[in-house]
Every structure is written in C-alpha cells, then in structure tokens.
C-alpha cells in the first residue's frame, strides 16, 4: 500500500510540474497523452490483473520520461542541451524516451504472455517480446508521421528529429536495445516477482 501511495504521489507531482507552463501546449498534449492515459488504465486493471512492482516502477519511470519531454519538448530538455553544447551535437533526450519505449513494453509484454500462458518462458518468449517491442516502436513512429502530416509545421517539436536523417531508425534501434536489456538484466528479478503473484 505504501508503495502505491508513493507511486501515485510521484506521478501526480511530475504530472503537475509538467503541465504548468510547458514550452508548447499542443506538444505537451501530444507527448503527455500516454502518461495521462496510463493511470486510469492501471487503476482499472489493478484488481483483475495486478502487475509486478517491477512493471509498475518501470511504467512510472517511463511516465516521468514522457512528462519531462512534454514539458520542455524533447529537443529542448535543459540538461541535454548542456550535453549537446558540450559535445557539439543534438539534444538526445528523445533517445532516452525511445530506450524506455523498449525497456518498459518488454517487461509488460513478457508479464502478460507468461501470466496468461500464451508462451512459455525461454527463447521463443524472448523472441516474441523483442518482436513486440519493435512493432510497438514502429507503430509509434507511424503515429508521429500521421501527426506530422495532419498538423504540418506544428509537429516539429513532437517529432524532435532536429534535422537528423536517421532519427526514425535510431529510435527503433534504441527501443530494441531497451528490450534486450530488459530481457537480459531484469528477467531474473521479474521471474521472482511473477512467482510471488
């Protein structure tokens, strides 16, 4: 119970901070909507299909990443501007977001397919999870494209390409890396928590 209260407190603190005077209101909604939708979905499913604490922590981490990017826009997060100035490159905060877009869905997909006995643990489960991560990442890139087509210039901050021609491909690659790390680094801990459910 204490962990749930802490989770909700952090979530609402970051959500409130992110919503107050964001860089661009339209971009805020585009970037924040997955984090805003996460809470009602988790509340609705908490009794019928509660998740492991690892999954909930990762979801919170991803929500924080999304809400920070929503507040500043992904291309203008101050710490990453400083890093970009120091390295002479682009603001790469969006790459943290796409890494999380692989790490978090990998654990969620793994949890769902294992708990529902869709796929047994092992190589085929890992293969399916990585395929899911890549499909999810590709679908998000399609959403970015559709938003850009529908809104024109207004989508530049949402896309966050910053002139990088390989942005879409590197985004999907980082999601794949996030998925691989989830399966190699977090799987053992995840298995322990799954046994406790």
C-alpha atoms as a PDB file:
ATOM      1  CA  UNK A   1       0.000   0.000   0.000  1.00  0.00           C
ATOM      2  CA  UNK A   2       2.831   2.385   0.890  1.00  0.00           C
ATOM      3  CA  UNK A   3       4.482   1.753  -2.498  1.00  0.00           C
ATOM      4  CA  UNK A   4       1.196   2.527  -4.293  1.00  0.00           C
ATOM      5  CA  UNK A   5       0.839   5.839  -2.464  1.00  0.00           C
ATOM      6  CA  UNK A   6       4.459   6.746  -3.266  1.00  0.00           C
ATOM      7  CA  UNK A   7       3.947   5.785  -6.918  1.00  0.00           C
ATOM      8  CA  UNK A   8       0.810   7.954  -7.196  1.00  0.00           C
ATOM      9  CA  UNK A   9       2.466  10.855  -5.323  1.00  0.00           C
ATOM     10  CA  UNK A  10       5.464  10.879  -7.668  1.00  0.00           C
ATOM     11  CA  UNK A  11       3.206  10.523 -10.702  1.00  0.00           C
ATOM     12  CA  UNK A  12       0.989  13.482  -9.752  1.00  0.00           C
ATOM     13  CA  UNK A  13       3.930  15.643  -8.667  1.00  0.00           C
ATOM     14  CA  UNK A  14       5.652  15.198 -12.028  1.00  0.00           C
ATOM     15  CA  UNK A  15       2.375  15.499 -13.964  1.00  0.00           C
ATOM     16  CA  UNK A  16       1.527  18.776 -12.204  1.00  0.00           C
ATOM     17  CA  UNK A  17       5.026  20.205 -12.722  1.00  0.00           C
ATOM     18  CA  UNK A  18       4.985  19.159 -16.374  1.00  0.00           C
ATOM     19  CA  UNK A  19       1.574  20.729 -17.028  1.00  0.00           C
ATOM     20  CA  UNK A  20       2.433  24.137 -15.528  1.00  0.00           C
ATOM     21  CA  UNK A  21       3.711  26.460 -18.261  1.00  0.00           C
ATOM     22  CA  UNK A  22       5.067  23.913 -20.721  1.00  0.00           C
ATOM     23  CA  UNK A  23       7.161  25.121 -23.653  1.00  0.00           C
ATOM     24  CA  UNK A  24       4.305  24.408 -26.075  1.00  0.00           C
ATOM     25  CA  UNK A  25       0.769  23.434 -25.044  1.00  0.00           C
ATOM     26  CA  UNK A  26      -0.055  21.444 -28.192  1.00  0.00           C
ATOM     27  CA  UNK A  27       3.191  19.477 -27.980  1.00  0.00           C
ATOM     28  CA  UNK A  28       2.570  18.866 -24.272  1.00  0.00           C
ATOM     29  CA  UNK A  29      -0.658  17.015 -25.066  1.00  0.00           C
ATOM     30  CA  UNK A  30       0.951  15.037 -27.881  1.00  0.00           C
ATOM     31  CA  UNK A  31       3.841  13.916 -25.674  1.00  0.00           C
ATOM     32  CA  UNK A  32       1.984  13.503 -22.373  1.00  0.00           C
ATOM     33  CA  UNK A  33      -1.103  11.603 -23.534  1.00  0.00           C
ATOM     34  CA  UNK A  34       0.432   8.109 -22.992  1.00  0.00           C
ATOM     35  CA  UNK A  35       1.385   9.070 -19.421  1.00  0.00           C
ATOM     36  CA  UNK A  36      -2.017  10.661 -18.795  1.00  0.00           C
ATOM     37  CA  UNK A  37      -3.789   7.506 -20.036  1.00  0.00           C
ATOM     38  CA  UNK A  38      -1.543   5.186 -18.009  1.00  0.00           C
ATOM     39  CA  UNK A  39      -3.063   5.977 -14.615  1.00  0.00           C
ATOM     40  CA  UNK A  40      -6.730   5.216 -15.435  1.00  0.00           C
ATOM     41  CA  UNK A  41      -5.723   2.037 -17.246  1.00  0.00           C
ATOM     42  CA  UNK A  42      -3.637   0.865 -14.279  1.00  0.00           C
ATOM     43  CA  UNK A  43      -6.395   1.756 -11.827  1.00  0.00           C
ATOM     44  CA  UNK A  44      -8.987  -0.081 -13.925  1.00  0.00           C
ATOM     45  CA  UNK A  45      -6.870  -3.266 -14.152  1.00  0.00           C
ATOM     46  CA  UNK A  46      -5.290  -3.280 -10.678  1.00  0.00           C
ATOM     47  CA  UNK A  47      -7.785  -5.768  -9.213  1.00  0.00           C
ATOM     48  CA  UNK A  48      -8.335  -8.057 -12.196  1.00  0.00           C
ATOM     49  CA  UNK A  49      -4.707  -8.089 -13.401  1.00  0.00           C
ATOM     50  CA  UNK A  50      -2.283  -6.504 -10.921  1.00  0.00           C
ATOM     51  CA  UNK A  51       1.231  -6.129 -12.224  1.00  0.00           C
ATOM     52  CA  UNK A  52       4.552  -6.840 -10.560  1.00  0.00           C
ATOM     53  CA  UNK A  53       6.168  -4.000  -8.649  1.00  0.00           C
ATOM     54  CA  UNK A  54       8.943  -4.019 -11.270  1.00  0.00           C
ATOM     55  CA  UNK A  55       6.395  -3.346 -14.008  1.00  0.00           C
ATOM     56  CA  UNK A  56       4.758  -0.549 -12.015  1.00  0.00           C
ATOM     57  CA  UNK A  57       8.155   1.070 -11.292  1.00  0.00           C
ATOM     58  CA  UNK A  58       9.131   0.910 -14.949  1.00  0.00           C
ATOM     59  CA  UNK A  59       5.813   2.417 -16.002  1.00  0.00           C
ATOM     60  CA  UNK A  60       6.381   5.275 -13.546  1.00  0.00           C
ATOM     61  CA  UNK A  61       9.909   5.784 -14.914  1.00  0.00           C
ATOM     62  CA  UNK A  62       8.511   5.925 -18.452  1.00  0.00           C
ATOM     63  CA  UNK A  63       5.788   8.373 -17.390  1.00  0.00           C
ATOM     64  CA  UNK A  64       8.434  10.659 -15.873  1.00  0.00           C
ATOM     65  CA  UNK A  65      10.493  10.498 -19.078  1.00  0.00           C
ATOM     66  CA  UNK A  66       7.406  11.342 -21.142  1.00  0.00           C
ATOM     67  CA  UNK A  67       6.318  14.200 -18.878  1.00  0.00           C
ATOM     68  CA  UNK A  68       9.768  15.807 -18.782  1.00  0.00           C
ATOM     69  CA  UNK A  69       9.879  15.631 -22.586  1.00  0.00           C
ATOM     70  CA  UNK A  70       6.350  17.028 -22.763  1.00  0.00           C
ATOM     71  CA  UNK A  71       7.214  19.998 -20.532  1.00  0.00           C
ATOM     72  CA  UNK A  72      10.305  21.132 -22.420  1.00  0.00           C
ATOM     73  CA  UNK A  73       9.765  19.337 -25.757  1.00  0.00           C
ATOM     74  CA  UNK A  74      12.202  16.524 -26.403  1.00  0.00           C
ATOM     75  CA  UNK A  75      14.577  18.727 -28.377  1.00  0.00           C
ATOM     76  CA  UNK A  76      14.990  21.273 -25.577  1.00  0.00           C
ATOM     77  CA  UNK A  77      15.423  19.441 -22.255  1.00  0.00           C
ATOM     78  CA  UNK A  78      17.970  21.705 -20.470  1.00  0.00           C
ATOM     79  CA  UNK A  79      20.379  19.031 -19.190  1.00  0.00           C
ATOM     80  CA  UNK A  80      20.569  17.509 -22.643  1.00  0.00           C
ATOM     81  CA  UNK A  81      21.009  20.970 -24.211  1.00  0.00           C
ATOM     82  CA  UNK A  82      24.037  21.367 -21.958  1.00  0.00           C
ATOM     83  CA  UNK A  83      25.343  17.951 -23.015  1.00  0.00           C
ATOM     84  CA  UNK A  84      24.706  18.857 -26.669  1.00  0.00           C
ATOM     85  CA  UNK A  85      26.605  22.137 -26.227  1.00  0.00           C
ATOM     86  CA  UNK A  86      29.463  20.280 -24.597  1.00  0.00           C
ATOM     87  CA  UNK A  87      29.634  17.560 -27.258  1.00  0.00           C
ATOM     88  CA  UNK A  88      28.723  19.783 -30.211  1.00  0.00           C
ATOM     89  CA  UNK A  89      25.775  17.579 -31.152  1.00  0.00           C
ATOM     90  CA  UNK A  90      21.988  17.437 -30.972  1.00  0.00           C
ATOM     91  CA  UNK A  91      19.806  17.261 -27.860  1.00  0.00           C
ATOM     92  CA  UNK A  92      19.400  13.492 -27.433  1.00  0.00           C
ATOM     93  CA  UNK A  93      16.761  13.397 -24.684  1.00  0.00           C
ATOM     94  CA  UNK A  94      14.370  11.777 -27.155  1.00  0.00           C
ATOM     95  CA  UNK A  95      16.729   8.799 -27.295  1.00  0.00           C
ATOM     96  CA  UNK A  96      16.102   8.217 -23.561  1.00  0.00           C
ATOM     97  CA  UNK A  97      12.392   8.145 -24.386  1.00  0.00           C
ATOM     98  CA  UNK A  98      12.827   5.601 -27.159  1.00  0.00           C
ATOM     99  CA  UNK A  99      15.094   3.453 -24.999  1.00  0.00           C
ATOM    100  CA  UNK A 100      12.330   3.445 -22.363  1.00  0.00           C
ATOM    101  CA  UNK A 101       9.862   2.634 -25.156  1.00  0.00           C
ATOM    102  CA  UNK A 102      11.685  -0.682 -25.485  1.00  0.00           C
ATOM    103  CA  UNK A 103      12.577  -1.371 -21.863  1.00  0.00           C
ATOM    104  CA  UNK A 104       9.106  -0.900 -20.386  1.00  0.00           C
ATOM    105  CA  UNK A 105       6.930  -2.606 -23.037  1.00  0.00           C
ATOM    106  CA  UNK A 106       9.328  -5.561 -22.994  1.00  0.00           C
ATOM    107  CA  UNK A 107       8.603  -6.252 -19.323  1.00  0.00           C
ATOM    108  CA  UNK A 108       4.876  -5.614 -19.797  1.00  0.00           C
ATOM    109  CA  UNK A 109       4.653  -7.927 -22.825  1.00  0.00           C
ATOM    110  CA  UNK A 110       6.708 -10.570 -21.021  1.00  0.00           C
ATOM    111  CA  UNK A 111       4.477 -10.351 -17.964  1.00  0.00           C
ATOM    112  CA  UNK A 112       1.249 -10.635 -19.941  1.00  0.00           C
ATOM    113  CA  UNK A 113       2.270 -13.545 -22.187  1.00  0.00           C
ATOM    114  CA  UNK A 114       3.823 -15.507 -19.331  1.00  0.00           C
ATOM    115  CA  UNK A 115       0.957 -14.980 -16.880  1.00  0.00           C
ATOM    116  CA  UNK A 116      -1.676 -15.836 -19.476  1.00  0.00           C
ATOM    117  CA  UNK A 117       0.362 -18.892 -20.572  1.00  0.00           C
ATOM    118  CA  UNK A 118       0.490 -17.645 -24.158  1.00  0.00           C
ATOM    119  CA  UNK A 119       4.176 -18.517 -24.444  1.00  0.00           C
ATOM    120  CA  UNK A 120       6.372 -20.439 -22.032  1.00  0.00           C
ATOM    121  CA  UNK A 121       9.475 -18.728 -20.648  1.00  0.00           C
ATOM    122  CA  UNK A 122      12.550 -19.183 -22.799  1.00  0.00           C
ATOM    123  CA  UNK A 123      13.913 -18.336 -26.209  1.00  0.00           C
ATOM    124  CA  UNK A 124      10.549 -18.128 -28.018  1.00  0.00           C
ATOM    125  CA  UNK A 125       9.160 -15.845 -25.333  1.00  0.00           C
ATOM    126  CA  UNK A 126      12.195 -13.567 -25.652  1.00  0.00           C
ATOM    127  CA  UNK A 127      11.867 -13.574 -29.440  1.00  0.00           C
ATOM    128  CA  UNK A 128       8.175 -12.661 -29.208  1.00  0.00           C
ATOM    129  CA  UNK A 129       8.868  -9.873 -26.698  1.00  0.00           C
ATOM    130  CA  UNK A 130      11.545  -8.332 -28.926  1.00  0.00           C
ATOM    131  CA  UNK A 131       9.224  -8.574 -31.936  1.00  0.00           C
ATOM    132  CA  UNK A 132       6.534  -6.832 -29.881  1.00  0.00           C
ATOM    133  CA  UNK A 133       8.981  -4.092 -28.843  1.00  0.00           C
ATOM    134  CA  UNK A 134       9.954  -3.446 -32.459  1.00  0.00           C
ATOM    135  CA  UNK A 135       6.329  -3.479 -33.612  1.00  0.00           C
ATOM    136  CA  UNK A 136       5.355  -1.074 -30.827  1.00  0.00           C
ATOM    137  CA  UNK A 137       8.244   1.241 -31.678  1.00  0.00           C
ATOM    138  CA  UNK A 138       7.440   1.159 -35.400  1.00  0.00           C
ATOM    139  CA  UNK A 139       3.771   1.901 -34.686  1.00  0.00           C
ATOM    140  CA  UNK A 140       4.777   4.912 -32.582  1.00  0.00           C
ATOM    141  CA  UNK A 141       6.907   6.166 -35.479  1.00  0.00           C
ATOM    142  CA  UNK A 142       3.828   5.814 -37.708  1.00  0.00           C
ATOM    143  CA  UNK A 143       1.818   7.870 -35.204  1.00  0.00           C
ATOM    144  CA  UNK A 144       4.499  10.572 -35.301  1.00  0.00           C
ATOM    145  CA  UNK A 145       4.300  10.576 -39.104  1.00  0.00           C
ATOM    146  CA  UNK A 146       0.479  10.799 -39.108  1.00  0.00           C
ATOM    147  CA  UNK A 147       0.553  13.670 -36.611  1.00  0.00           C
ATOM    148  CA  UNK A 148       3.143  15.472 -38.740  1.00  0.00           C
ATOM    149  CA  UNK A 149       1.014  15.063 -41.872  1.00  0.00           C
ATOM    150  CA  UNK A 150      -2.152  16.179 -40.067  1.00  0.00           C
ATOM    151  CA  UNK A 151      -0.659  19.201 -38.285  1.00  0.00           C
ATOM    152  CA  UNK A 152       2.148  20.311 -40.585  1.00  0.00           C
ATOM    153  CA  UNK A 153       4.662  22.669 -39.018  1.00  0.00           C
ATOM    154  CA  UNK A 154       3.128  22.249 -35.568  1.00  0.00           C
ATOM    155  CA  UNK A 155       4.506  18.718 -35.311  1.00  0.00           C
ATOM    156  CA  UNK A 156       8.190  19.676 -35.496  1.00  0.00           C
ATOM    157  CA  UNK A 157       8.563  19.785 -31.706  1.00  0.00           C
ATOM    158  CA  UNK A 158       6.661  16.477 -31.406  1.00  0.00           C
ATOM    159  CA  UNK A 159       8.849  14.750 -33.983  1.00  0.00           C
ATOM    160  CA  UNK A 160      12.072  16.077 -32.458  1.00  0.00           C
ATOM    161  CA  UNK A 161      14.180  14.977 -35.437  1.00  0.00           C
ATOM    162  CA  UNK A 162      16.350  18.114 -35.240  1.00  0.00           C
ATOM    163  CA  UNK A 163      17.472  17.514 -38.819  1.00  0.00           C
ATOM    164  CA  UNK A 164      18.826  14.023 -38.094  1.00  0.00           C
ATOM    165  CA  UNK A 165      18.054  11.969 -41.187  1.00  0.00           C
ATOM    166  CA  UNK A 166      18.291   8.615 -39.359  1.00  0.00           C
ATOM    167  CA  UNK A 167      16.101   9.651 -36.432  1.00  0.00           C
ATOM    168  CA  UNK A 168      13.348   7.078 -37.044  1.00  0.00           C
ATOM    169  CA  UNK A 169      15.767   4.193 -37.468  1.00  0.00           C
ATOM    170  CA  UNK A 170      17.859   5.141 -34.426  1.00  0.00           C
ATOM    171  CA  UNK A 171      14.666   5.483 -32.354  1.00  0.00           C
ATOM    172  CA  UNK A 172      13.646   1.919 -33.215  1.00  0.00           C
ATOM    173  CA  UNK A 173      17.193   0.664 -32.608  1.00  0.00           C
ATOM    174  CA  UNK A 174      17.229   2.198 -29.125  1.00  0.00           C
ATOM    175  CA  UNK A 175      13.853   0.598 -28.364  1.00  0.00           C
ATOM    176  CA  UNK A 176      15.374  -2.742 -29.398  1.00  0.00           C
ATOM    177  CA  UNK A 177      18.365  -2.110 -27.097  1.00  0.00           C
ATOM    178  CA  UNK A 178      15.942  -1.289 -24.269  1.00  0.00           C
ATOM    179  CA  UNK A 179      14.080  -4.550 -24.908  1.00  0.00           C
ATOM    180  CA  UNK A 180      17.290  -6.581 -24.937  1.00  0.00           C
ATOM    181  CA  UNK A 181      18.433  -5.003 -21.666  1.00  0.00           C
ATOM    182  CA  UNK A 182      15.036  -5.717 -20.099  1.00  0.00           C
ATOM    183  CA  UNK A 183      15.320  -9.389 -21.060  1.00  0.00           C
ATOM    184  CA  UNK A 184      18.945  -9.822 -20.028  1.00  0.00           C
ATOM    185  CA  UNK A 185      19.218  -7.636 -16.931  1.00  0.00           C
ATOM    186  CA  UNK A 186      15.702  -7.598 -15.452  1.00  0.00           C
ATOM    187  CA  UNK A 187      14.311 -11.048 -16.357  1.00  0.00           C
ATOM    188  CA  UNK A 188      15.576 -12.828 -13.239  1.00  0.00           C
ATOM    189  CA  UNK A 189      14.100 -10.220 -10.899  1.00  0.00           C
ATOM    190  CA  UNK A 190      10.917 -10.208 -12.959  1.00  0.00           C
ATOM    191  CA  UNK A 191      10.646 -14.007 -12.663  1.00  0.00           C
ATOM    192  CA  UNK A 192      10.957 -13.782  -8.870  1.00  0.00           C
ATOM    193  CA  UNK A 193       8.176 -11.210  -8.687  1.00  0.00           C
ATOM    194  CA  UNK A 194       5.983 -13.224 -11.060  1.00  0.00           C
ATOM    195  CA  UNK A 195       6.276 -16.235  -8.735  1.00  0.00           C
ATOM    196  CA  UNK A 196       5.056 -14.081  -5.831  1.00  0.00           C
ATOM    197  CA  UNK A 197       1.850 -13.031  -7.627  1.00  0.00           C
END
